[in-house]
Coordinates of C-alpha atoms in Angstrom, one line a residue:
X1 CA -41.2 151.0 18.6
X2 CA -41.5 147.9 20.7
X3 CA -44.8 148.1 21.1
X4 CA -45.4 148.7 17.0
X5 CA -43.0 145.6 16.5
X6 CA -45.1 143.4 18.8
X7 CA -48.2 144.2 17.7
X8 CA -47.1 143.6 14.3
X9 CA -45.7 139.8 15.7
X10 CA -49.2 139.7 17.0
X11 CA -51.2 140.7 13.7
X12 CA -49.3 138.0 11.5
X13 CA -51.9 135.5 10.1
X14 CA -51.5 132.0 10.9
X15 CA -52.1 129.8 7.7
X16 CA -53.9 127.3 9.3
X17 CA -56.0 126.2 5.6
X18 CA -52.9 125.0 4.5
X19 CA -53.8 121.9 2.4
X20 CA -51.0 118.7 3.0
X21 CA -50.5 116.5 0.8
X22 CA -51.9 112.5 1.0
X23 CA -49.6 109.9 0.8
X24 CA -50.6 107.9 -2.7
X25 CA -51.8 104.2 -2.3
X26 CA -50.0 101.2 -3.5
X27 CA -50.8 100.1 -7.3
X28 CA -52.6 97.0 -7.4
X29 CA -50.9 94.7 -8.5
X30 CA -52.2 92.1 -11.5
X31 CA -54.3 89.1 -9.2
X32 CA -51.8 86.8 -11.5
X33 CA -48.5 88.2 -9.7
X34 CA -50.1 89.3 -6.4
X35 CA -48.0 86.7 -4.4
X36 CA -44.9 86.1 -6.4
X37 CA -42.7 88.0 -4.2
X38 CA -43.6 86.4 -1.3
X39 CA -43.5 82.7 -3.2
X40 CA -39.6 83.5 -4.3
X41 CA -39.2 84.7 -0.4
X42 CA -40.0 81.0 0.8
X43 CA -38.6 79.3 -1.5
X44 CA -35.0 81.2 -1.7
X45 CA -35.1 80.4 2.5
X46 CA -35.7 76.4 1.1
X47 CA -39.2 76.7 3.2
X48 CA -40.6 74.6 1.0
X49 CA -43.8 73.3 2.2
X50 CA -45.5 77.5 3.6
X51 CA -43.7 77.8 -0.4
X52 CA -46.2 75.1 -1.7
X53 CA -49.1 76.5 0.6
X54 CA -48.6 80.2 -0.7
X55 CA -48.5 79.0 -4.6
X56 CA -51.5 76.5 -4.0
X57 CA -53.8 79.2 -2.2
X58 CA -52.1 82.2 -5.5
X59 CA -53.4 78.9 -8.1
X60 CA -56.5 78.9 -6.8
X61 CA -57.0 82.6 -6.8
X62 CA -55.8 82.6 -10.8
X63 CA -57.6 79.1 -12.1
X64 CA -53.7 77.8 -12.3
X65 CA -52.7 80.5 -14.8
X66 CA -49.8 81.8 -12.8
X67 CA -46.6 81.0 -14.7
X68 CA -44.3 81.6 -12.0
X69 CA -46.1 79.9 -9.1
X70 CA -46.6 77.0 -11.4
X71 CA -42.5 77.2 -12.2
X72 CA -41.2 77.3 -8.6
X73 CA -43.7 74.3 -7.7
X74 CA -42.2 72.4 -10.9
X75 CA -38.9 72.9 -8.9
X76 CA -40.1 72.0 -5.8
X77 CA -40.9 68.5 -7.3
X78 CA -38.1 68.2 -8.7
X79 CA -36.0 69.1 -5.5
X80 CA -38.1 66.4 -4.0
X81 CA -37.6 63.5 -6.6
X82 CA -41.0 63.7 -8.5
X83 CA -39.2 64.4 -12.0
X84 CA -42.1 62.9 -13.9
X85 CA -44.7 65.9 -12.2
X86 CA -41.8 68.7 -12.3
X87 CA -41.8 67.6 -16.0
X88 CA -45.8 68.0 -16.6
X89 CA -45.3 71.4 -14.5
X90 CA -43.2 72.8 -16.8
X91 CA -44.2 72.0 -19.6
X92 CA -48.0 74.1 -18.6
X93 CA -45.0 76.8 -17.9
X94 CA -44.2 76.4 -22.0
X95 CA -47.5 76.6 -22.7
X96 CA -48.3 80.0 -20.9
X97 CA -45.0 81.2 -22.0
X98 CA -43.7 79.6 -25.4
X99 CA -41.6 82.2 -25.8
X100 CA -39.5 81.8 -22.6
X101 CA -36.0 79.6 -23.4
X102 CA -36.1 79.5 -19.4
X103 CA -39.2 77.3 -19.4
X104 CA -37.9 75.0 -22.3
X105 CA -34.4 74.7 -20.4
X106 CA -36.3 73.2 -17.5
X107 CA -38.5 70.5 -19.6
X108 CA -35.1 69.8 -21.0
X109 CA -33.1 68.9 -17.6
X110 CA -36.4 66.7 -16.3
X111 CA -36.6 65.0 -19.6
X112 CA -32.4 64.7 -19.4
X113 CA -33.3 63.3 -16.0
X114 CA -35.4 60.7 -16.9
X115 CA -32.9 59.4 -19.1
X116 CA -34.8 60.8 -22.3
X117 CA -31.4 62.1 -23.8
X118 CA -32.4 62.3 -27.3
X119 CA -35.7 64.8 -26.4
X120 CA -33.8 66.8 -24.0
X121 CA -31.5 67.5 -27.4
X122 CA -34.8 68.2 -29.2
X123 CA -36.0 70.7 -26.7
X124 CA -32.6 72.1 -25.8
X125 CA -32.1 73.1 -30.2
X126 CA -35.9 74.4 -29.7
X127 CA -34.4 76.8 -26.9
X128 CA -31.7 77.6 -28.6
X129 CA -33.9 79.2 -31.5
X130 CA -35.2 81.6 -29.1
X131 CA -31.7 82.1 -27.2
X132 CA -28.7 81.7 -28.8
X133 CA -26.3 83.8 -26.7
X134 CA -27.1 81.0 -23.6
X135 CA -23.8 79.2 -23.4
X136 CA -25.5 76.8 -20.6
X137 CA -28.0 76.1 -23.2
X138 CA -25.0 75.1 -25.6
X139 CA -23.6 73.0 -22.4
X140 CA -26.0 70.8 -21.6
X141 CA -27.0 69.8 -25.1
X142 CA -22.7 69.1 -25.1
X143 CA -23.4 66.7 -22.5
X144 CA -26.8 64.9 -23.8
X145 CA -24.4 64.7 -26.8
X146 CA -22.2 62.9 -24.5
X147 CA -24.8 60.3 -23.2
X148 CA -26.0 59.4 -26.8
X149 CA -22.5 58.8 -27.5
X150 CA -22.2 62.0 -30.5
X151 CA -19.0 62.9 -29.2
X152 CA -18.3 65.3 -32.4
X153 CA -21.6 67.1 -31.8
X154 CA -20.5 67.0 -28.0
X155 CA -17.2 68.7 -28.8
X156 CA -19.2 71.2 -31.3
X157 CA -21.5 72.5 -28.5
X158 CA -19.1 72.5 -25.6
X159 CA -16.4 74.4 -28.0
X160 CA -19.2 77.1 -28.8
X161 CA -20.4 77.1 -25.1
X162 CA -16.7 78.0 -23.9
X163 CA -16.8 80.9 -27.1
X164 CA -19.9 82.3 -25.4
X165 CA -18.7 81.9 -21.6
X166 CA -16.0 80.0 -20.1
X167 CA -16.9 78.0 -17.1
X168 CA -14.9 75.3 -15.7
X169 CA -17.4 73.0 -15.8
X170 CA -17.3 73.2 -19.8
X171 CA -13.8 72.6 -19.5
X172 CA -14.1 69.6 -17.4
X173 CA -16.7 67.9 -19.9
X174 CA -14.4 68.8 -23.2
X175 CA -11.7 67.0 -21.5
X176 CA -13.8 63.8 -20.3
X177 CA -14.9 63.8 -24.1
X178 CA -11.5 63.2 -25.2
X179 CA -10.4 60.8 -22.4
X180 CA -13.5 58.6 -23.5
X181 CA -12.2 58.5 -27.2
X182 CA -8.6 57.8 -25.4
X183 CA -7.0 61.0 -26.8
X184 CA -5.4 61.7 -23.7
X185 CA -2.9 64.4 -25.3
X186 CA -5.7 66.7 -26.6
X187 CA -7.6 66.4 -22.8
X188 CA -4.1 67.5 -21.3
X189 CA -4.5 70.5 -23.7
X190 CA -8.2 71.1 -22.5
X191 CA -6.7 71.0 -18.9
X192 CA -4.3 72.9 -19.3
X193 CA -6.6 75.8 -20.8
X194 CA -8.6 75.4 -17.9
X195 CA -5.8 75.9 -15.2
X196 CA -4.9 79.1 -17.4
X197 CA -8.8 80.3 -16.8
X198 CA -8.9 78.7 -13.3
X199 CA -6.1 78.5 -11.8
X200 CA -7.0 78.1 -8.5
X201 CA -9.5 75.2 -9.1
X202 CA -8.1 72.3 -7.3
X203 CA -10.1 69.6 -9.5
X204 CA -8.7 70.8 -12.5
X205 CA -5.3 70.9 -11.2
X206 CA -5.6 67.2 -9.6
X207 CA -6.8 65.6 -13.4
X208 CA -4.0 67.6 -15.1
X209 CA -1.7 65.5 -12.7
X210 CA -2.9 62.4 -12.9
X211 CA -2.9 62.6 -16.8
X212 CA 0.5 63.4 -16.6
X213 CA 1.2 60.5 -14.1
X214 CA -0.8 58.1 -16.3
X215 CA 1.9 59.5 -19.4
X216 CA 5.3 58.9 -17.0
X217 CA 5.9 62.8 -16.6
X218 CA 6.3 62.8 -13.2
X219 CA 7.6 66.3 -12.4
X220 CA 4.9 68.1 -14.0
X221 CA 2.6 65.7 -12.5
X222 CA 3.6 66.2 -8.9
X223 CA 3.8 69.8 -9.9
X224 CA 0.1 70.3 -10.7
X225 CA -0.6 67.5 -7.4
X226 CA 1.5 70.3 -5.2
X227 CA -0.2 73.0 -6.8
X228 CA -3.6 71.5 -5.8
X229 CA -2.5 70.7 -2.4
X230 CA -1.0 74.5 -1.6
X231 CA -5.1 75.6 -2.3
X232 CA -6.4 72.7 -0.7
X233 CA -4.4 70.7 1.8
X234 CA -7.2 68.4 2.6
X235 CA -8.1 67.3 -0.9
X236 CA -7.2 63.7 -0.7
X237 CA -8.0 62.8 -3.9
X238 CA -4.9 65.1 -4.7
X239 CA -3.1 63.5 -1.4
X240 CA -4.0 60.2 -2.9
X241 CA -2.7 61.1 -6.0
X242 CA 0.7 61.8 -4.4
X243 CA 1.3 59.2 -1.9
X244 CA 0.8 57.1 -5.1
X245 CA 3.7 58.1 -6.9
X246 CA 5.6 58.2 -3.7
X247 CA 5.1 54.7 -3.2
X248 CA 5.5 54.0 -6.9
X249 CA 9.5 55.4 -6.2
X250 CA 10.0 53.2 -3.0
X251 CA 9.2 56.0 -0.3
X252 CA 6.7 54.0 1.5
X253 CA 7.2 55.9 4.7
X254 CA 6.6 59.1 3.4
X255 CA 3.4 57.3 1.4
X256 CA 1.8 56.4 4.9
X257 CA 2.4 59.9 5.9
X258 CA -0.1 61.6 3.0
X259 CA -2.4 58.4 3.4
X260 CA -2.8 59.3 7.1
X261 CA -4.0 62.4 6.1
X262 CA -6.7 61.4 3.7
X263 CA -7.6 58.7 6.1
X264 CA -9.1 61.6 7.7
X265 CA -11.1 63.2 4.8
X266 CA -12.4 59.6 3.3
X267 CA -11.6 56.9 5.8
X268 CA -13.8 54.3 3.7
X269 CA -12.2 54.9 0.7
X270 CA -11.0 51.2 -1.1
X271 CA -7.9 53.1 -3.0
X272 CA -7.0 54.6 -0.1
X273 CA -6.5 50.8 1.8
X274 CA -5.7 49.5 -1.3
X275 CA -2.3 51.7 -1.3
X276 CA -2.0 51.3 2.4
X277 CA -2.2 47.6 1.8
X278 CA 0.7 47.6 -0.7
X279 CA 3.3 50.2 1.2
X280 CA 3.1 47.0 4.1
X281 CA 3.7 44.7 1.3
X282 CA 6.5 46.7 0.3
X283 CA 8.0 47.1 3.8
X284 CA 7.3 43.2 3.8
X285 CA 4.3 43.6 6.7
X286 CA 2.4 41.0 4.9
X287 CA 0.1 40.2 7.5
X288 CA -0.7 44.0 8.0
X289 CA -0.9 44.4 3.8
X290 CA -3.5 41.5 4.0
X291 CA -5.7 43.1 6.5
X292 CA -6.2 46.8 4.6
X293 CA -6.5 44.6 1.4
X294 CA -9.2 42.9 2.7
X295 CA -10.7 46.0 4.6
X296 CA -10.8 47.7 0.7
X297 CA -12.5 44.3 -0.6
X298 CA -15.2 44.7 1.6
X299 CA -15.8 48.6 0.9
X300 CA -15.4 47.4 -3.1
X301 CA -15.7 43.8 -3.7
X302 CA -15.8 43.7 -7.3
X303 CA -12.7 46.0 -7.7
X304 CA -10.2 43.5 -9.5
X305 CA -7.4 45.8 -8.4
X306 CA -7.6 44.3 -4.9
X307 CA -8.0 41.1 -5.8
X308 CA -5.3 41.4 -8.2
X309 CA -3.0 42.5 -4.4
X310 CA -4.6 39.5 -2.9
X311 CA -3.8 37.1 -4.4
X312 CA -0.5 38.5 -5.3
X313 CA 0.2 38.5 -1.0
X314 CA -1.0 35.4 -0.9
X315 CA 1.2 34.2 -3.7
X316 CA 4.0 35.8 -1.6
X317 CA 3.5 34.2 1.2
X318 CA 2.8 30.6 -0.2
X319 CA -0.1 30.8 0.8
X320 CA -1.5 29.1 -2.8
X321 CA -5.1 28.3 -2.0
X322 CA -5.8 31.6 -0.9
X323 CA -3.7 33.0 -3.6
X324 CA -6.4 31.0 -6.1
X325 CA -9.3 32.2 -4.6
X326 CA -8.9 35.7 -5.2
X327 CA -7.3 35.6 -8.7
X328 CA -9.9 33.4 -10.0
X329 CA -12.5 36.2 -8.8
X330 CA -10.3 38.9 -10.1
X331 CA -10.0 36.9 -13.4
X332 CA -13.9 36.8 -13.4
X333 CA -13.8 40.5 -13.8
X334 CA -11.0 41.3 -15.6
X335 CA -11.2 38.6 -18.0
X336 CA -8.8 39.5 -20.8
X337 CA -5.7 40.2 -18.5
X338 CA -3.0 37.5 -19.1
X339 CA -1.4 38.4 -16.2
X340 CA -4.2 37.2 -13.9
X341 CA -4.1 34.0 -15.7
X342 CA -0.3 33.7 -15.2
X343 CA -0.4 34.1 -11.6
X344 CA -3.5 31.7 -11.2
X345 CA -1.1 29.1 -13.6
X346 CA 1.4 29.8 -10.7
X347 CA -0.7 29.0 -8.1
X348 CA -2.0 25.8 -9.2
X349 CA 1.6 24.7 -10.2
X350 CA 2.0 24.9 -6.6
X351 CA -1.5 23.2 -5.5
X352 CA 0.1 20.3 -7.9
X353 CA -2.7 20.8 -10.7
X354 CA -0.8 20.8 -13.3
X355 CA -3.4 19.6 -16.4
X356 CA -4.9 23.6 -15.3
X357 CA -1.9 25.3 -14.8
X358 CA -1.2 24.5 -18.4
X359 CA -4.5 25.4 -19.2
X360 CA -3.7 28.9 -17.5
X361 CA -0.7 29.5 -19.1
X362 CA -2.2 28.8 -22.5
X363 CA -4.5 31.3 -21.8
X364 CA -2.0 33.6 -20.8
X365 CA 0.3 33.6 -23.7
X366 CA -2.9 33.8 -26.2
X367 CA -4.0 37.2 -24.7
X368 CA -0.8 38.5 -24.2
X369 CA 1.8 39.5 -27.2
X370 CA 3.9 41.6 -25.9
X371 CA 5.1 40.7 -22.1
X372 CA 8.0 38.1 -22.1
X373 CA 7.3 37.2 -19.0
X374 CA 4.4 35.4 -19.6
X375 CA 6.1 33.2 -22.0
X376 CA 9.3 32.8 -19.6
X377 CA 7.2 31.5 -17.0
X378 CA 5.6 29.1 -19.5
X379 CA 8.6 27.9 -20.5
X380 CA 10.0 26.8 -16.9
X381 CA 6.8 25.2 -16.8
X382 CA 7.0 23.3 -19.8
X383 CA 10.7 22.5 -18.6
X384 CA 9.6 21.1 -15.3
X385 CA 7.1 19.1 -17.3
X386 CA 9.0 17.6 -19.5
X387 CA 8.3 18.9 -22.7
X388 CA 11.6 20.4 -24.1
X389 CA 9.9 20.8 -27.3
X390 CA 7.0 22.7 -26.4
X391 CA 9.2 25.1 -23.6
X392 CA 11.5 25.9 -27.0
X393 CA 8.7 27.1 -28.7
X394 CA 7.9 29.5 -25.6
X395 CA 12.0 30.4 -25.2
X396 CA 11.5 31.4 -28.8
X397 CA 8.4 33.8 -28.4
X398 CA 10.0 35.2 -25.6
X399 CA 12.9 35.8 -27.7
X400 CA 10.4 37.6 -30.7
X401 CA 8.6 39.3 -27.6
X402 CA 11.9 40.8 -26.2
X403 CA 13.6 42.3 -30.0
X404 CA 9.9 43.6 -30.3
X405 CA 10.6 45.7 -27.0
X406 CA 14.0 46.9 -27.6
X407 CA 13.1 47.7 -31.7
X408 CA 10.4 50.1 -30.2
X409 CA 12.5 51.6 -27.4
X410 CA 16.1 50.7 -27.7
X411 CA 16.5 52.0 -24.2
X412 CA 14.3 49.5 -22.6
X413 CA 15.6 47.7 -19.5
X414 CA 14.7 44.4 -18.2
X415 CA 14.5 43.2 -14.6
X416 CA 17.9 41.2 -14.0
X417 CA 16.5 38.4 -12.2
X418 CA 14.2 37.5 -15.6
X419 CA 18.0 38.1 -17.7
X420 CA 19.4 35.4 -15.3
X421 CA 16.4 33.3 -15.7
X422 CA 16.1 33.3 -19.2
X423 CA 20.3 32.7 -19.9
X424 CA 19.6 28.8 -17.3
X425 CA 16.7 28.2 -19.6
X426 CA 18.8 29.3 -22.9
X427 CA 21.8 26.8 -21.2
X428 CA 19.0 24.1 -20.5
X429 CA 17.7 24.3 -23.6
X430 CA 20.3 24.6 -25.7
X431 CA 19.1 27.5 -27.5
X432 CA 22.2 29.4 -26.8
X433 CA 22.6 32.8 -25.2
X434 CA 22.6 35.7 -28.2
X435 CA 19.5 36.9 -27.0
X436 CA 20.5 41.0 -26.5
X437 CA 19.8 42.3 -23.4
X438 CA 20.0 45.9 -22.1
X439 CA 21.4 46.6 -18.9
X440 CA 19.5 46.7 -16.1
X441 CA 18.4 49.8 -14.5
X442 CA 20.3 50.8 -10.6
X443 CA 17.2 50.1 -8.7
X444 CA 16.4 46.8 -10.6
X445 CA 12.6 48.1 -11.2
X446 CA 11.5 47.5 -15.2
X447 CA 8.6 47.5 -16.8
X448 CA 8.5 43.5 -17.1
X449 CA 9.8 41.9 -14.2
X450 CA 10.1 37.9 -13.2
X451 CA 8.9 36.2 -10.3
X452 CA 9.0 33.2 -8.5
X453 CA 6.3 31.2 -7.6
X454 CA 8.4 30.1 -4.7
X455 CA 9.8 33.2 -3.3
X456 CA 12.4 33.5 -0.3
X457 CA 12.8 36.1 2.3
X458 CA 15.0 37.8 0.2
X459 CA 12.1 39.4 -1.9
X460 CA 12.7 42.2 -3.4
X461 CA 9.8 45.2 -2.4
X462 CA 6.8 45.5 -4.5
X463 CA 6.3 49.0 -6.2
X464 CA 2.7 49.9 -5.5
X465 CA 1.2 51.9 -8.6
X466 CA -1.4 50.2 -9.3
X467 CA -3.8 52.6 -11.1
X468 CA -3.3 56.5 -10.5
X469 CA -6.3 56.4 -12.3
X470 CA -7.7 55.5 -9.5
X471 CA -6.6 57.6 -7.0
X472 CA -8.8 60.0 -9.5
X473 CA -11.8 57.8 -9.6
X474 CA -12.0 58.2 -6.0
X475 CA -12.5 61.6 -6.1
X476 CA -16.0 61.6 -4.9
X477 CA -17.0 58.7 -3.2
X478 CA -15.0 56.2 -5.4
X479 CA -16.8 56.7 -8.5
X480 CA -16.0 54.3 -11.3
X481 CA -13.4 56.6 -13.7
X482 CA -15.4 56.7 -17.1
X483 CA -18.6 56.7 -15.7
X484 CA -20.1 60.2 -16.4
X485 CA -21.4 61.8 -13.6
X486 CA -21.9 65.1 -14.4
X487 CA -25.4 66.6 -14.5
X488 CA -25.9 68.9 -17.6
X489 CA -27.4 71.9 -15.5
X490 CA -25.2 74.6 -15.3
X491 CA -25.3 75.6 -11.8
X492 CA -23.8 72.5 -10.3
X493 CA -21.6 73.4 -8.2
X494 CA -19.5 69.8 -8.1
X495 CA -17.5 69.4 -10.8
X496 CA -17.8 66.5 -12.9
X497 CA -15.6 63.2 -11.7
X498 CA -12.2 63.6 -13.1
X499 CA -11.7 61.0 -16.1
X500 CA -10.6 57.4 -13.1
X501 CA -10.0 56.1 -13.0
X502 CA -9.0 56.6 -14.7
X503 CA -8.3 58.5 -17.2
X504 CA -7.7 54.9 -18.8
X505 CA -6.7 51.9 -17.6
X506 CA -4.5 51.8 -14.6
X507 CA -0.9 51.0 -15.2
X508 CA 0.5 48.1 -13.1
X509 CA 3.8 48.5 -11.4
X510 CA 5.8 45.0 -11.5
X511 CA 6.8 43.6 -8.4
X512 CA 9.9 40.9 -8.4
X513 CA 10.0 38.0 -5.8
X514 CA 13.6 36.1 -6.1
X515 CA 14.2 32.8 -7.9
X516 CA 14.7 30.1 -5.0
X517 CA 15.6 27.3 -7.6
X518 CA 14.9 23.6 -6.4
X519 CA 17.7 21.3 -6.8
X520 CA 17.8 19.6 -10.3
X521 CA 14.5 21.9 -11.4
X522 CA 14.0 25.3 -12.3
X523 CA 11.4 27.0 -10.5
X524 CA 8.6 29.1 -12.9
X525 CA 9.2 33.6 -12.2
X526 CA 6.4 34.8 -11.4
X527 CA 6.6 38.3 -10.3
X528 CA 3.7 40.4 -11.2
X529 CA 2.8 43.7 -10.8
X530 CA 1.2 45.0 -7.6
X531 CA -2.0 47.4 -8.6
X532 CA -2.0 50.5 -5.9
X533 CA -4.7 52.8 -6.7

């Protein structure tokens, strides 16, 4: 049996015709695609110039009838400033594709980025035909909206971009629309959408505080700031933000301490020494305040703000010459601030000009109608001068200014050295002393304080909130607040600068310097407000 069951093992044929099978070859692909994988490969690694050898040798090869090697050249040139041939590029891409809203997106953002706002709209509508579901589409013709100043079509397209997608980008733009038509309520509500969607995005969270700052609700404003700070510790605009309001409360320590921080982040920020500047004038470290002053002149000379605090140290410190040059340049930008005019009136009172002083103060009261200060200080002028008649006249606008304040807010409180000031003038002048005034708040601070333009030692410190608008214009590099920044693609990453600035302009926080009356004469108030960013 063993021997059967080997020779059977034996006998078994071998299959050696067995046929195997060939592996297939590669389909060939079209010679108009044969290199587009490896063009995407180089140009996803940003190898940009093998990139621009692979698509010349693949344009060649197809007599330039390659849409996507013409495409990612087009976006090469664009990457490397030559918007003017990225444009001509893609629009050959139209034409070998009309039918691609891709292509006629890109001649859009090259014509949007050589200014040409009104065709970008043109060929943005023409992509929309063939796309309407493209909520970037409906974004960036929000924003070219924007630049042509259509801020209804704007808010149409934005509103139906965020229907299709919501993107916080969107969200920032619909809210910069409404700071720029100074509805500052409805941006809150925009912001306040967007932290619901985003609640984690640290720029949203930073503007929704500084609107509220700009609108005296302090607790929700450093609310959202703290929010912003537990995601991001180092976000000085945020820190900024904070120290701001810290120092606008008196906590000037605890100010340097944030500032220190975001000295870090942005040590050539101008806000940044602009504050530090005016927590030493608070402590009553003037010589220290004038050093970061003049630090954040040079990184921002035309910044009126700081010249604004310089000439306000200056003033402090009697030093009146100095105090002249920098108001007059602040005055030279900020034109229609009567305030500026008042302290320059101040400083040449001092200097012994007074034929200009006069003309100062005249300038002051007739852009101002609303701040009795201005008129108080003119009317110890007029006092000093001589002219009873003339400082009546300005006792008695003060008067009309002060009833205007407390029929608008009967809870209005006015800085007690300007009460004291006006009742000598009233006695001096005879005008009696009927004139109603509220009590003055605990810490003294109101929103319309006196000064003297001869202050002692005993000065009281300067609050330092200049312009929390500020602190939000220097968000990314100190850009200017209602400047609009924003690129309409939708892939940018950085969000669009925060409304600077300002949302709106800053709000100055009065500082008071105490009457040192000369014997026989009443000395002019004038205590301004000190501008911290």
């Amino acid at each position: 049996m063993a021997d059967d069951a080997m020779k059977t093992d034996v006998q078994l044929p071998i299959a050696t015709d067995l046929k195997k099978p060939r592996p297939r070859k590669a389909p060939e692909l079209p010679i108009l695609e044969r290199r587009n994988w490896l063009i995407h490969l180089h140009y996803i690694r940003k190898d940009y110039e093998t990139c621009k050898a692979i698509i010349k040798e693949q344009l060649h090869e197809t007599q330039g009838m390659c849409e996507y090697a013409v495409y990612v050249q087009a976006l090469i040139m664009r990457l490397e400033g030559n918007i003017q041939q990225s444009l001509e590029l893609f629009q050959s891409c139209a034409i070998l594709n009309p039918k691609s809203s891709d292509n006629l997106k890109q001649v859009a953002r090259s014509l949007f980025l050589l200014g040409k706002h009104k065709a970008a709209i043109e060929v943005y509508n023409e992509a929309a035909r063939l796309n309407q579901k493209d909520w970037e589409i409906s974004h960036n013709l929000g924003v070219c909206y924007i630049f042509t100043k259509d801020f209804r079509s704007a808010e149409e397209q934005l509103n139906l971009a965020l229907q299709l997608n919501k993107h916080d980008l969107t969200y920032m733009m619909l809210g910069k629309i409404h700071l720029l038509q100074g509805d500052t309520e409805k941006a809150i509500d925009v912001y306040k959408s967007a932290v619901e969607f985003s609640p984690e995005n640290t720029e949203l969270l930073t503007t929704l505080g500084l609107l509220y700052m700009q609108l005296g609700k302090y607790q929700k404003a450093f609310e959202h700031l703290g929010n912003a700070l537990t995601y991001d510790p180092n976000n000085f605009k945020a820190i900024l933000a904070a120290g701001s309001m810290m120092q606008t409360h008196g906590d000037y320590d605890v100010a340097m301490n944030k500032y220190r921080v975001a000295a870090y982040a942005v040590p050539e920020s101008p806000p940044l020494w602009n504050n530090i500047g005016m927590c030493f004038f608070g402590k009553k470290k003037y010589v220290a305040a004038i050093s970061c002053l003049k630090r954040a002149n040079y990184l921002s000379p035309f910044d009126w703000k700081i010249l604004y605090n310089l000439g306000l140290v200056h003033l402090t410190m009697q030093q009146y010459a100095s105090a002249f040059h920098f108001l007059s340049a602040a005055i030279n930008l900020r034109p229609r601030m009567s305030e500026l005019y008042m302290l320059l009136a101040v400083a040449l009172t001092n200097l012994d000009d007074a034929d200009n002083a006069r003309r100062s103060y005249e300038q002051a009261v007739q852009l101002d109608e609303s701040n009795p200060l201005v008129s108080l200080n003119f009317t110890v002028f007029l006092y000093n001068q001589g002219d009873k008649k003339a400082a009546l006249q300005q006792y008695q606008e003060m008067e009309r200014k002060v009833n205007a304040q407390l029929e608008n807010n009967s809870n209005t409180e006015f800085d007690p050295e300007m009460v004291e000031m006006a009742q000598k003038m009233g006695a001096a002048l005879q005008a009696g002393e009927n004139l109603y005034w509220s009590k003055p708040g605990k810490d003294g601070k109101t929103s319309h304080r006196s000064s003297s333009s001869k202050p002692s030692s005993s000065q009281q410190p300067l609050g330092t909130n200049q312009a929390l608008g500020q602190a939000m214009s220097s968000a990314a590099g100190y850009s200017k607040s209602m400047q609009i920044t924003a690129e309409p693609e939708a892939d940018v990453s950085s969000a669009p600068s925060p409304p600077t600035v300002t949302p709106g302009d800053p709000e100055d926080e009065d500082h008071e310097v105490e009457e040192a009356p000369e014997p026989d004469k009443l000395t002019e108030k004038s205590k301004p407000k000190a501008v911290a960013e």
